[in-house]
Amino acid sequence: MLDKTYDSTAVEPKIAKKWDEADAFRAGANAKPGAETFTIVIPPPNVTGSLHMGHALNNTLQDIMIRFERMRGKDVLWQPGMDHAGIATQMVVERRLMERQQHRRDMGRDAFIEKVWEWKAESGGLIFNQLKRLGASCDWSRERFTMDDGLSEAVLEVFVSLYKEGLIYKDMRLVNWDPKLLTAISDIEVEQIEVKGNLWYLRYPLEPGVTYQHPIAFDEESKASEWETRDYLVVATTRPETMLGDSGVAVHPSDERYKLLIGKHVILPIVGRRIPIVADEYPDPTAGTGAVKMTPAHDFNDFDVGKRRGLRVINVLAADGSITIKDNEDFLEGLDNPAALHGAWDELEGKDRFEARKIIVRILEEAALVDKIEPHKHMVPHGDRGGVPIEPRLTEQWYVDAKTMAEPAIASVRDGRTRFVPKNWDKTYYEWMENIQPWCISRQLWWGHQIPAWYGPDGQVFVEKTEEEALQAAIQHYLSHEGPMKAYVEELLENFKPGEILTRDEDVLDTWFSSALWPFSTLGWPEETPELARYYPTNVLVTGFDIIFFWVARMMMMGLHFMKDENGDPVEPFGTVYIHALVRDKNGQKMSKSKGNVIDPIELIDQYGADSLRFTLAIMAAQGRDVKLDPARVAGYRNFGTKLWNATRFAEMNGVKSDPHFVPEAAELTINRWILTELARTERDVTEALEAYRFNDAAGALYRFVWNQFCDWYLELLKPVFIGDDEDGKAEAQACSAYVLEEIYKLLHPFMPFMTEELWEHTAGEGAVRDGLVCHAQWPSPSYADDVAADEINWLIDLVSGIRSVRSEMNVPPAATAPLVFIGANSVTRERLYRHDAAIKRLARVEAVSLADTAPKAAAQIVVAEATVCLPLGSLIDLDAEKSRLEKAIAKSESEIARIVGKLSNEKFVANANPDVVSAERDRLEELESQLSSLQVALSRVSEVG
């Protein structure tokens, strides 16, 4: 006998062990020869990571598809693996070392990398165990790591190939620089944080002899302006410390205030440099003063303006964000008397950027060059790992020519070879790809794929897969060119010192570089492996919208460049990209530690079981809509699992057991033929929904069938059969119930794998063992249909449900019974009333059923099919009191609705309020409007009866 209650803490480890012992998820192990393949590569989680709610949603959806296609007989591969997570991992290990007063630079690169590998072996990969707890059915035997030997070989192959094709190169450009971690970081590692700061309005003196008329007031009546003569420009800035690197001031060409100043110069305070006033479309005449200081070395927009207008790029910040000017050749170049202001420079040299800001403001105030200071809230980019404001910094880095590589990737989506679901995300993809900038791929770290570039004594770069190959290329290069380098190399070779010819580039590659190769590197490329030939290209990629550009687009670029079919044509890495939404808290707010609203999926699994969490995420995963997760919803869907468990136990107590000889087409009882028809409809609905990535629709169809049709109606209507004297009818009901339960286990398995695997084994029959696991069972193929039986039982359900709704709406006491009067019933309805008289009376609490030509007085009325059904209730309830109660509830709902409508109609509220608050108000309005509609229906019924 099945246990009275389902214990997920006991069942889930047992089932996980069973899958593991059976090697249940190995690719190809259970597929028939020649089976169609279905491949998904897991978005590789960071080796430092732990399961968060985004992972839980992402991997639940992947697993649903994987289990679905595996049961459909396909040769399924869900490729697992982890990303080495350069910055995150290096920070973890450095923190551990610092606890022991050790620093990576003291121990050296090789020793530090050994420590990282030791940490990875000890602690890395926690998230894989958590994914297994979630039920992820990856082929765990094929686990890959972006730093393993095979993937490292792929990285070398790609880097060297792209370099020799001219698609990888070095360049001096601005990058996001983390002054704490001392490395370039990608845009996705930058988070915008609102800070309370100031807007400083600074006066830049015009060059001697130059003045202009500046408007200071405007008279509305006369339409005349007051003007004053100025010999300075006022610029507004949130970052006074960067003014030391200013090389110009920009104004909009249409700004009448400054037209006559274009081409003139200002004298940069503190520095004394003469810098030009240039015209450019970038400044907004309505923002600040309309005049913008240009610091091309420390601002991305300024860098672009500087390129257009020929402004110098002057870097005044060291790698750690401190001021560097005294020995800075770029800074000193062009100054007439660099010694004149050394007092101020001495005070600033080496100061942290924020300390330098205070000093500069003080100096400018003393010189009467601060026009005004305003409090100013603004967004400041921070490094998500280092936690400090990032600096745009001019450095020499390695880049990929992303614009060239993006063209085939754009065409693939535009031509439909790869499609986004939901489709609207292709617009985002196009916007990013069509405006793509060079991709900075170098990082100033030690953990990662070290760039395979070596430099000769004169700076000549040699890019090869190994140092030996680079050395041979260097020797060939230098010995074939006459000059001092030839003699120098010849001397080294004569003295057996070839190791002194080259120095390796210390930088490592951006983590996204290796993960861009993930769909094919994990299958053994650059080797022509059997796995690569069979499982590439992959079918679906499931990911979040935030990495469409950082990962999806780059996989497209790399896949199309390196993977070809038998005709030599490029092959896309995946045919479909499914973009899932965010998981937010129950109020629609984004989860964050600072808000204290982060929900830990492992805690939910501990409390409610993995199946409950999975089903909740699936049924809420509507395309294009964020998931607003309330743990109470997980508890609710645990009740759904409990409902199925109890239904199985009830069936078992009534002699239901697996009958391999049961044939649906042979069923004779109408109730059985109805449930078999509804089962087939559900099977079709679930299959079609999963094929279209409508996970919520699939889960919703299963919920309705299992809870409503099977548990609430089918088993309830079978009770008289189970306890009756018709042995043949009882045997058919038992066999049919067992059959439907087995089909339910199959349909629910992708969503709730642990419970369904347990029930599948348990319900095999007394002492019997099923032939295989439910995860390998054949997916249902619906064919059964009996529309006549389905119509009849659905009529009965509609009738009973309608009566129950009326009783509930009108507050009829649960124990009270009332007569039921049918008006206008045709012959079919009359036959149904006769056949189901006992069920109607029992389920709807009806004392008698009769037919009439006119409606009785004080009766609530509903329409079922062609007939009007009357329920005389005048003697069962206080109509006046009920009417008063409903009117008060309606008034309260209408008042609350009016309040919310007023708020949402206020443009200022919608524009300025937190988007999460606005969304919550809209959801509340929708809920109240639905509630009001139900109350109004109930009032109309009471009024009609009265």
PDB file of C-alpha atoms in Angstrom, residues 197-397:
ATOM      1  CA  GLY A 197      26.251  63.190  -5.664  1.00  0.00           C
ATOM      2  CA  ASN A 198      26.712  66.745  -6.850  1.00  0.00           C
ATOM      3  CA  LEU A 199      26.683  68.605 -10.132  1.00  0.00           C
ATOM      4  CA  TRP A 200      29.555  71.064 -10.101  1.00  0.00           C
ATOM      5  CA  TYR A 201      29.305  74.089 -12.409  1.00  0.00           C
ATOM      6  CA  LEU A 202      32.887  75.112 -13.185  1.00  0.00           C
ATOM      7  CA  ARG A 203      34.150  78.267 -14.872  1.00  0.00           C
ATOM      8  CA  TYR A 204      36.699  77.725 -17.646  1.00  0.00           C
ATOM      9  CA  PRO A 205      38.348  81.094 -18.544  1.00  0.00           C
ATOM     10  CA  LEU A 206      38.296  82.020 -22.225  1.00  0.00           C
ATOM     11  CA  GLU A 207      41.632  82.694 -23.868  1.00  0.00           C
ATOM     12  CA  PRO A 208      42.814  86.299 -23.365  1.00  0.00           C
ATOM     13  CA  GLY A 209      40.879  88.876 -25.370  1.00  0.00           C
ATOM     14  CA  VAL A 210      37.827  86.682 -26.006  1.00  0.00           C
ATOM     15  CA  THR A 211      34.415  87.511 -24.511  1.00  0.00           C
ATOM     16  CA  TYR A 212      30.795  86.827 -25.422  1.00  0.00           C
ATOM     17  CA  GLN A 213      27.266  87.846 -24.464  1.00  0.00           C
ATOM     18  CA  HIS A 214      25.477  85.289 -22.306  1.00  0.00           C
ATOM     19  CA  PRO A 215      21.719  85.466 -21.511  1.00  0.00           C
ATOM     20  CA  ILE A 216      20.998  85.695 -17.768  1.00  0.00           C
ATOM     21  CA  ALA A 217      17.257  86.514 -17.689  1.00  0.00           C
ATOM     22  CA  PHE A 218      14.210  86.572 -19.943  1.00  0.00           C
ATOM     23  CA  ASP A 219      11.211  88.934 -19.676  1.00  0.00           C
ATOM     24  CA  GLU A 220       7.983  87.186 -20.704  1.00  0.00           C
ATOM     25  CA  GLU A 221       6.108  90.456 -21.405  1.00  0.00           C
ATOM     26  CA  SER A 222       8.684  92.127 -23.603  1.00  0.00           C
ATOM     27  CA  LYS A 223      10.119  88.855 -24.893  1.00  0.00           C
ATOM     28  CA  ALA A 224      13.538  90.426 -24.342  1.00  0.00           C
ATOM     29  CA  SER A 225      16.598  88.880 -22.741  1.00  0.00           C
ATOM     30  CA  GLU A 226      19.080  90.361 -20.319  1.00  0.00           C
ATOM     31  CA  TRP A 227      22.667  89.705 -21.241  1.00  0.00           C
ATOM     32  CA  GLU A 228      26.019  89.925 -19.547  1.00  0.00           C
ATOM     33  CA  THR A 229      29.508  89.939 -20.947  1.00  0.00           C
ATOM     34  CA  ARG A 230      31.479  86.876 -19.924  1.00  0.00           C
ATOM     35  CA  ASP A 231      35.109  85.928 -20.328  1.00  0.00           C
ATOM     36  CA  TYR A 232      34.526  82.347 -19.222  1.00  0.00           C
ATOM     37  CA  LEU A 233      32.424  79.284 -20.087  1.00  0.00           C
ATOM     38  CA  VAL A 234      30.518  77.359 -17.432  1.00  0.00           C
ATOM     39  CA  VAL A 235      30.585  73.559 -17.762  1.00  0.00           C
ATOM     40  CA  ALA A 236      28.660  71.164 -15.530  1.00  0.00           C
ATOM     41  CA  THR A 237      30.229  67.901 -14.379  1.00  0.00           C
ATOM     42  CA  THR A 238      29.701  65.134 -11.841  1.00  0.00           C
ATOM     43  CA  ARG A 239      33.418  64.258 -11.998  1.00  0.00           C
ATOM     44  CA  PRO A 240      35.684  67.280 -11.396  1.00  0.00           C
ATOM     45  CA  GLU A 241      38.723  65.004 -10.966  1.00  0.00           C
ATOM     46  CA  THR A 242      38.751  64.139 -14.668  1.00  0.00           C
ATOM     47  CA  MET A 243      39.094  67.803 -15.731  1.00  0.00           C
ATOM     48  CA  LEU A 244      42.851  67.380 -15.539  1.00  0.00           C
ATOM     49  CA  GLY A 245      42.533  65.320 -18.735  1.00  0.00           C
ATOM     50  CA  ASP A 246      40.209  67.701 -20.591  1.00  0.00           C
ATOM     51  CA  SER A 247      41.235  68.409 -24.185  1.00  0.00           C
ATOM     52  CA  GLY A 248      38.245  70.435 -25.350  1.00  0.00           C
ATOM     53  CA  VAL A 249      34.797  71.872 -24.647  1.00  0.00           C
ATOM     54  CA  ALA A 250      31.911  70.875 -26.924  1.00  0.00           C
ATOM     55  CA  VAL A 251      28.750  72.844 -27.704  1.00  0.00           C
ATOM     56  CA  HIS A 252      25.858  72.053 -30.025  1.00  0.00           C
ATOM     57  CA  PRO A 253      26.250  73.786 -33.407  1.00  0.00           C
ATOM     58  CA  SER A 254      22.711  75.180 -33.189  1.00  0.00           C
ATOM     59  CA  ASP A 255      23.155  76.643 -29.685  1.00  0.00           C
ATOM     60  CA  GLU A 256      22.895  80.423 -30.286  1.00  0.00           C
ATOM     61  CA  ARG A 257      24.654  81.199 -27.004  1.00  0.00           C
ATOM     62  CA  TYR A 258      27.957  79.774 -28.118  1.00  0.00           C
ATOM     63  CA  LYS A 259      27.990  80.015 -31.921  1.00  0.00           C
ATOM     64  CA  LEU A 260      30.556  82.819 -31.948  1.00  0.00           C
ATOM     65  CA  LEU A 261      32.853  80.846 -29.618  1.00  0.00           C
ATOM     66  CA  ILE A 262      33.218  77.795 -31.844  1.00  0.00           C
ATOM     67  CA  GLY A 263      36.859  77.588 -32.860  1.00  0.00           C
ATOM     68  CA  LYS A 264      38.017  79.721 -29.913  1.00  0.00           C
ATOM     69  CA  HIS A 265      39.781  78.306 -26.826  1.00  0.00           C
ATOM     70  CA  VAL A 266      39.508  78.158 -23.060  1.00  0.00           C
ATOM     71  CA  ILE A 267      42.357  77.875 -20.568  1.00  0.00           C
ATOM     72  CA  LEU A 268      41.977  74.693 -18.534  1.00  0.00           C
ATOM     73  CA  PRO A 269      42.114  75.597 -14.805  1.00  0.00           C
ATOM     74  CA  ILE A 270      44.847  74.055 -12.630  1.00  0.00           C
ATOM     75  CA  VAL A 271      46.551  72.673 -15.758  1.00  0.00           C
ATOM     76  CA  GLY A 272      46.901  75.848 -17.832  1.00  0.00           C
ATOM     77  CA  ARG A 273      46.359  74.000 -21.100  1.00  0.00           C
ATOM     78  CA  ARG A 274      44.782  75.877 -24.028  1.00  0.00           C
ATOM     79  CA  ILE A 275      41.920  73.670 -25.305  1.00  0.00           C
ATOM     80  CA  PRO A 276      39.499  74.285 -28.204  1.00  0.00           C
ATOM     81  CA  ILE A 277      35.749  74.914 -28.192  1.00  0.00           C
ATOM     82  CA  VAL A 278      34.281  72.538 -30.794  1.00  0.00           C
ATOM     83  CA  ALA A 279      30.826  72.028 -32.283  1.00  0.00           C
ATOM     84  CA  ASP A 280      29.245  68.579 -32.071  1.00  0.00           C
ATOM     85  CA  GLU A 281      25.746  67.086 -32.060  1.00  0.00           C
ATOM     86  CA  TYR A 282      26.395  65.304 -28.744  1.00  0.00           C
ATOM     87  CA  PRO A 283      25.826  68.176 -26.234  1.00  0.00           C
ATOM     88  CA  ASP A 284      22.196  68.802 -25.261  1.00  0.00           C
ATOM     89  CA  PRO A 285      21.565  72.571 -25.212  1.00  0.00           C
ATOM     90  CA  THR A 286      18.808  72.081 -22.616  1.00  0.00           C
ATOM     91  CA  ALA A 287      20.941  70.051 -20.181  1.00  0.00           C
ATOM     92  CA  GLY A 288      23.265  71.772 -17.716  1.00  0.00           C
ATOM     93  CA  THR A 289      24.786  74.795 -19.397  1.00  0.00           C
ATOM     94  CA  GLY A 290      24.862  73.256 -22.855  1.00  0.00           C
ATOM     95  CA  ALA A 291      28.684  73.365 -22.782  1.00  0.00           C
ATOM     96  CA  VAL A 292      30.319  70.012 -22.029  1.00  0.00           C
ATOM     97  CA  LYS A 293      33.903  69.397 -20.944  1.00  0.00           C
ATOM     98  CA  MET A 294      35.531  66.747 -23.146  1.00  0.00           C
ATOM     99  CA  THR A 295      37.754  64.150 -21.468  1.00  0.00           C
ATOM    100  CA  PRO A 296      38.278  61.548 -24.202  1.00  0.00           C
ATOM    101  CA  ALA A 297      40.457  59.312 -22.033  1.00  0.00           C
ATOM    102  CA  HIS A 298      37.841  58.989 -19.283  1.00  0.00           C
ATOM    103  CA  ASP A 299      34.390  58.960 -20.871  1.00  0.00           C
ATOM    104  CA  PHE A 300      32.996  56.816 -23.690  1.00  0.00           C
ATOM    105  CA  ASN A 301      30.903  59.615 -25.210  1.00  0.00           C
ATOM    106  CA  ASP A 302      33.778  62.063 -24.960  1.00  0.00           C
ATOM    107  CA  PHE A 303      36.028  59.518 -26.663  1.00  0.00           C
ATOM    108  CA  ASP A 304      33.635  59.364 -29.621  1.00  0.00           C
ATOM    109  CA  VAL A 305      33.391  63.172 -29.821  1.00  0.00           C
ATOM    110  CA  GLY A 306      37.151  63.397 -29.543  1.00  0.00           C
ATOM    111  CA  LYS A 307      37.613  61.065 -32.505  1.00  0.00           C
ATOM    112  CA  ARG A 308      35.189  63.123 -34.595  1.00  0.00           C
ATOM    113  CA  ARG A 309      36.719  66.468 -33.623  1.00  0.00           C
ATOM    114  CA  GLY A 310      40.404  65.557 -33.413  1.00  0.00           C
ATOM    115  CA  LEU A 311      40.775  66.107 -29.664  1.00  0.00           C
ATOM    116  CA  ARG A 312      43.758  64.735 -27.771  1.00  0.00           C
ATOM    117  CA  VAL A 313      43.369  61.734 -25.475  1.00  0.00           C
ATOM    118  CA  ILE A 314      45.049  62.495 -22.136  1.00  0.00           C
ATOM    119  CA  ASN A 315      44.967  59.815 -19.435  1.00  0.00           C
ATOM    120  CA  VAL A 316      45.381  61.247 -15.929  1.00  0.00           C
ATOM    121  CA  LEU A 317      44.433  58.168 -13.873  1.00  0.00           C
ATOM    122  CA  ALA A 318      46.636  55.219 -13.001  1.00  0.00           C
ATOM    123  CA  ALA A 319      45.296  51.657 -13.079  1.00  0.00           C
ATOM    124  CA  ASP A 320      44.188  51.876  -9.446  1.00  0.00           C
ATOM    125  CA  GLY A 321      42.251  55.111 -10.022  1.00  0.00           C
ATOM    126  CA  SER A 322      44.871  57.426  -8.535  1.00  0.00           C
ATOM    127  CA  ILE A 323      46.029  60.678 -10.164  1.00  0.00           C
ATOM    128  CA  THR A 324      49.145  60.481 -12.313  1.00  0.00           C
ATOM    129  CA  ILE A 325      50.308  63.755 -13.890  1.00  0.00           C
ATOM    130  CA  LYS A 326      53.810  64.787 -12.796  1.00  0.00           C
ATOM    131  CA  ASP A 327      55.721  62.274 -14.908  1.00  0.00           C
ATOM    132  CA  ASN A 328      52.912  61.673 -17.406  1.00  0.00           C
ATOM    133  CA  GLU A 329      54.266  62.493 -20.873  1.00  0.00           C
ATOM    134  CA  ASP A 330      50.770  62.633 -22.416  1.00  0.00           C
ATOM    135  CA  PHE A 331      49.683  65.098 -19.765  1.00  0.00           C
ATOM    136  CA  LEU A 332      52.791  67.292 -19.961  1.00  0.00           C
ATOM    137  CA  GLU A 333      52.918  67.438 -23.759  1.00  0.00           C
ATOM    138  CA  GLY A 334      52.020  70.889 -25.123  1.00  0.00           C
ATOM    139  CA  LEU A 335      52.143  72.766 -21.830  1.00  0.00           C
ATOM    140  CA  ASP A 336      54.056  76.042 -22.115  1.00  0.00           C
ATOM    141  CA  ASN A 337      55.205  76.155 -18.510  1.00  0.00           C
ATOM    142  CA  PRO A 338      54.572  72.824 -16.812  1.00  0.00           C
ATOM    143  CA  ALA A 339      56.431  73.908 -13.677  1.00  0.00           C
ATOM    144  CA  ALA A 340      54.135  76.870 -12.991  1.00  0.00           C
ATOM    145  CA  LEU A 341      51.433  74.918 -11.192  1.00  0.00           C
ATOM    146  CA  HIS A 342      53.549  72.233  -9.554  1.00  0.00           C
ATOM    147  CA  GLY A 343      52.234  73.188  -6.126  1.00  0.00           C
ATOM    148  CA  ALA A 344      48.772  71.959  -7.008  1.00  0.00           C
ATOM    149  CA  TRP A 345      50.167  69.031  -8.957  1.00  0.00           C
ATOM    150  CA  ASP A 346      52.254  67.900  -5.988  1.00  0.00           C
ATOM    151  CA  GLU A 347      49.137  67.891  -3.838  1.00  0.00           C
ATOM    152  CA  LEU A 348      47.188  65.848  -6.412  1.00  0.00           C
ATOM    153  CA  GLU A 349      49.825  63.368  -7.516  1.00  0.00           C
ATOM    154  CA  GLY A 350      49.072  59.826  -6.358  1.00  0.00           C
ATOM    155  CA  LYS A 351      45.804  60.751  -4.655  1.00  0.00           C
ATOM    156  CA  ASP A 352      42.795  58.458  -5.021  1.00  0.00           C
ATOM    157  CA  ARG A 353      40.312  59.814  -7.565  1.00  0.00           C
ATOM    158  CA  PHE A 354      37.699  60.693  -4.937  1.00  0.00           C
ATOM    159  CA  GLU A 355      40.220  62.394  -2.674  1.00  0.00           C
ATOM    160  CA  ALA A 356      41.517  64.285  -5.724  1.00  0.00           C
ATOM    161  CA  ARG A 357      37.961  65.420  -6.438  1.00  0.00           C
ATOM    162  CA  LYS A 358      37.791  67.196  -3.076  1.00  0.00           C
ATOM    163  CA  ILE A 359      41.187  68.836  -3.623  1.00  0.00           C
ATOM    164  CA  ILE A 360      40.302  70.051  -7.106  1.00  0.00           C
ATOM    165  CA  VAL A 361      36.985  71.529  -5.968  1.00  0.00           C
ATOM    166  CA  ARG A 362      38.779  73.318  -3.105  1.00  0.00           C
ATOM    167  CA  ILE A 363      41.424  74.748  -5.455  1.00  0.00           C
ATOM    168  CA  LEU A 364      38.773  75.923  -7.901  1.00  0.00           C
ATOM    169  CA  GLU A 365      36.705  77.483  -5.103  1.00  0.00           C
ATOM    170  CA  GLU A 366      39.775  79.367  -3.881  1.00  0.00           C
ATOM    171  CA  ALA A 367      40.238  80.640  -7.429  1.00  0.00           C
ATOM    172  CA  ALA A 368      36.550  81.669  -7.671  1.00  0.00           C
ATOM    173  CA  LEU A 369      36.073  79.201 -10.544  1.00  0.00           C
ATOM    174  CA  VAL A 370      33.133  77.268  -9.032  1.00  0.00           C
ATOM    175  CA  ASP A 371      29.954  78.874 -10.345  1.00  0.00           C
ATOM    176  CA  LYS A 372      27.561  76.772  -8.214  1.00  0.00           C
ATOM    177  CA  ILE A 373      27.056  73.292  -6.783  1.00  0.00           C
ATOM    178  CA  GLU A 374      23.757  71.394  -6.978  1.00  0.00           C
ATOM    179  CA  PRO A 375      22.784  68.103  -5.273  1.00  0.00           C
ATOM    180  CA  HIS A 376      22.393  65.516  -8.005  1.00  0.00           C
ATOM    181  CA  LYS A 377      21.182  61.900  -8.004  1.00  0.00           C
ATOM    182  CA  HIS A 378      22.620  59.959 -10.897  1.00  0.00           C
ATOM    183  CA  MET A 379      23.519  56.460 -12.053  1.00  0.00           C
ATOM    184  CA  VAL A 380      27.144  55.467 -11.576  1.00  0.00           C
ATOM    185  CA  PRO A 381      28.538  52.295 -13.206  1.00  0.00           C
ATOM    186  CA  HIS A 382      30.099  49.884 -10.709  1.00  0.00           C
ATOM    187  CA  GLY A 383      31.963  46.637 -11.230  1.00  0.00           C
ATOM    188  CA  ASP A 384      29.684  43.859 -10.032  1.00  0.00           C
ATOM    189  CA  ARG A 385      32.614  41.919  -8.553  1.00  0.00           C
ATOM    190  CA  GLY A 386      34.930  44.645  -7.277  1.00  0.00           C
ATOM    191  CA  GLY A 387      32.015  46.742  -6.056  1.00  0.00           C
ATOM    192  CA  VAL A 388      33.663  50.094  -6.872  1.00  0.00           C
ATOM    193  CA  PRO A 389      32.861  52.640  -9.597  1.00  0.00           C
ATOM    194  CA  ILE A 390      34.454  51.610 -12.859  1.00  0.00           C
ATOM    195  CA  GLU A 391      36.588  53.937 -14.949  1.00  0.00           C
ATOM    196  CA  PRO A 392      36.505  54.259 -18.725  1.00  0.00           C
ATOM    197  CA  ARG A 393      40.240  53.839 -19.345  1.00  0.00           C
ATOM    198  CA  LEU A 394      42.362  54.048 -22.448  1.00  0.00           C
ATOM    199  CA  THR A 395      44.431  50.875 -22.662  1.00  0.00           C
ATOM    200  CA  GLU A 396      45.861  48.595 -25.296  1.00  0.00           C
ATOM    201  CA  GLN A 397      43.774  45.440 -25.451  1.00  0.00           C
TER     202      GLN A 397
END
